């Protein structure tokens, strides 16, 4: 089988990290009860409660679209609405699943420029209409870190949750890259979530080094009522649940989740350092997690493609580079060298 050289087009190009893999292998012995009645599922849920320092309700889903959609559906009736940013994954990349699984709760895009929601924008959307003809705002969702790699500070999260409390809105966090955000802020998972007023978190396992799987954590027990039925109805109840749960034990039990996130973030900084000041090459957003978006002339991007680099340009036409738990620093340096070479050749021409 051919293996491909590392690319940074997506953090989902990476494989499974050794800790998750080892736990899967360990779980693969003998028979245990199905549908989550097994010791691995118990251990994984307990590992989350230990990590988050609270007795939260924990559920497992196969992917982030399902985790987000079902979590939001749990917060809303069909006539409610969910406030999000224009670049939110739930808005741009989930094919209407949040609306589908909630039987129609509408996503309301709040104005804003950099992908982060602000308390002012939430208030404006939530209070703009209160008549019977408009879907009643019931939840706010933020992505941490954002789709373009910015991290909400604890102060920003607290300011948002304060507005949510005041206006009777639930706060959901899409943490597809939650580990990267924790590594970036250096705060505890508890501080970033329930201690700052987050009601529900979707914690990404896939981008953190698992093969498959996301966890949904409810910090408000009442909101988790019947959530197991919701998962089952949506086709998200794994019969051999131990294999969805065990890799979490591997990731959480001695800190691999955070090491993975930190390494990915460091690789983003490593690229950024080496390309700063290059003629024509401009970071599009502050680099605060594992993403680097670069604006560069089209011929330069073409040059990169000709040298075999793959990347997406779906946000603002810039090149997106995402670093995974296993990003190879030498390969990061090779990308930086090609960028430098192409930029300087162009500048000299
Ligand atoms: C990757 C990602 C998800 C999950 O996507 P799936 O493909 O459904 O697993 C959710 N939110 C954000 C911000 C993501 O980047």
XYZ file of C-alpha atoms and ligand atoms in Angstrom, residues 12 63-65 68 89 94 143 147 174 176-177 207 214, ligand 1:
29
model
C -8.450 14.950 9.305
C -19.099 12.604 14.136
C -19.301 16.292 14.782
C -22.281 17.027 12.566
C -23.697 19.461 17.166
C -19.637 24.881 10.884
C -23.541 20.507 8.126
C -17.018 27.391 17.897
C -13.278 27.742 11.942
C -18.723 23.357 19.137
C -14.344 20.057 17.287
C -10.848 21.308 18.184
C -9.358 15.849 15.033
C -17.099 12.972 19.373
C -14.573 19.095 11.708
C -15.559 19.975 12.391
C -16.762 19.464 12.877
C -17.179 18.017 12.710
O -17.355 17.643 11.405
P -17.786 16.157 10.988
O -17.241 16.020 9.611
O -19.252 16.112 11.019
O -17.186 15.225 11.967
C -17.593 20.305 13.594
N -17.278 21.594 13.783
C -16.140 22.133 13.312
C -15.829 23.560 13.580
C -15.260 21.346 12.574
O -14.133 21.886 12.105
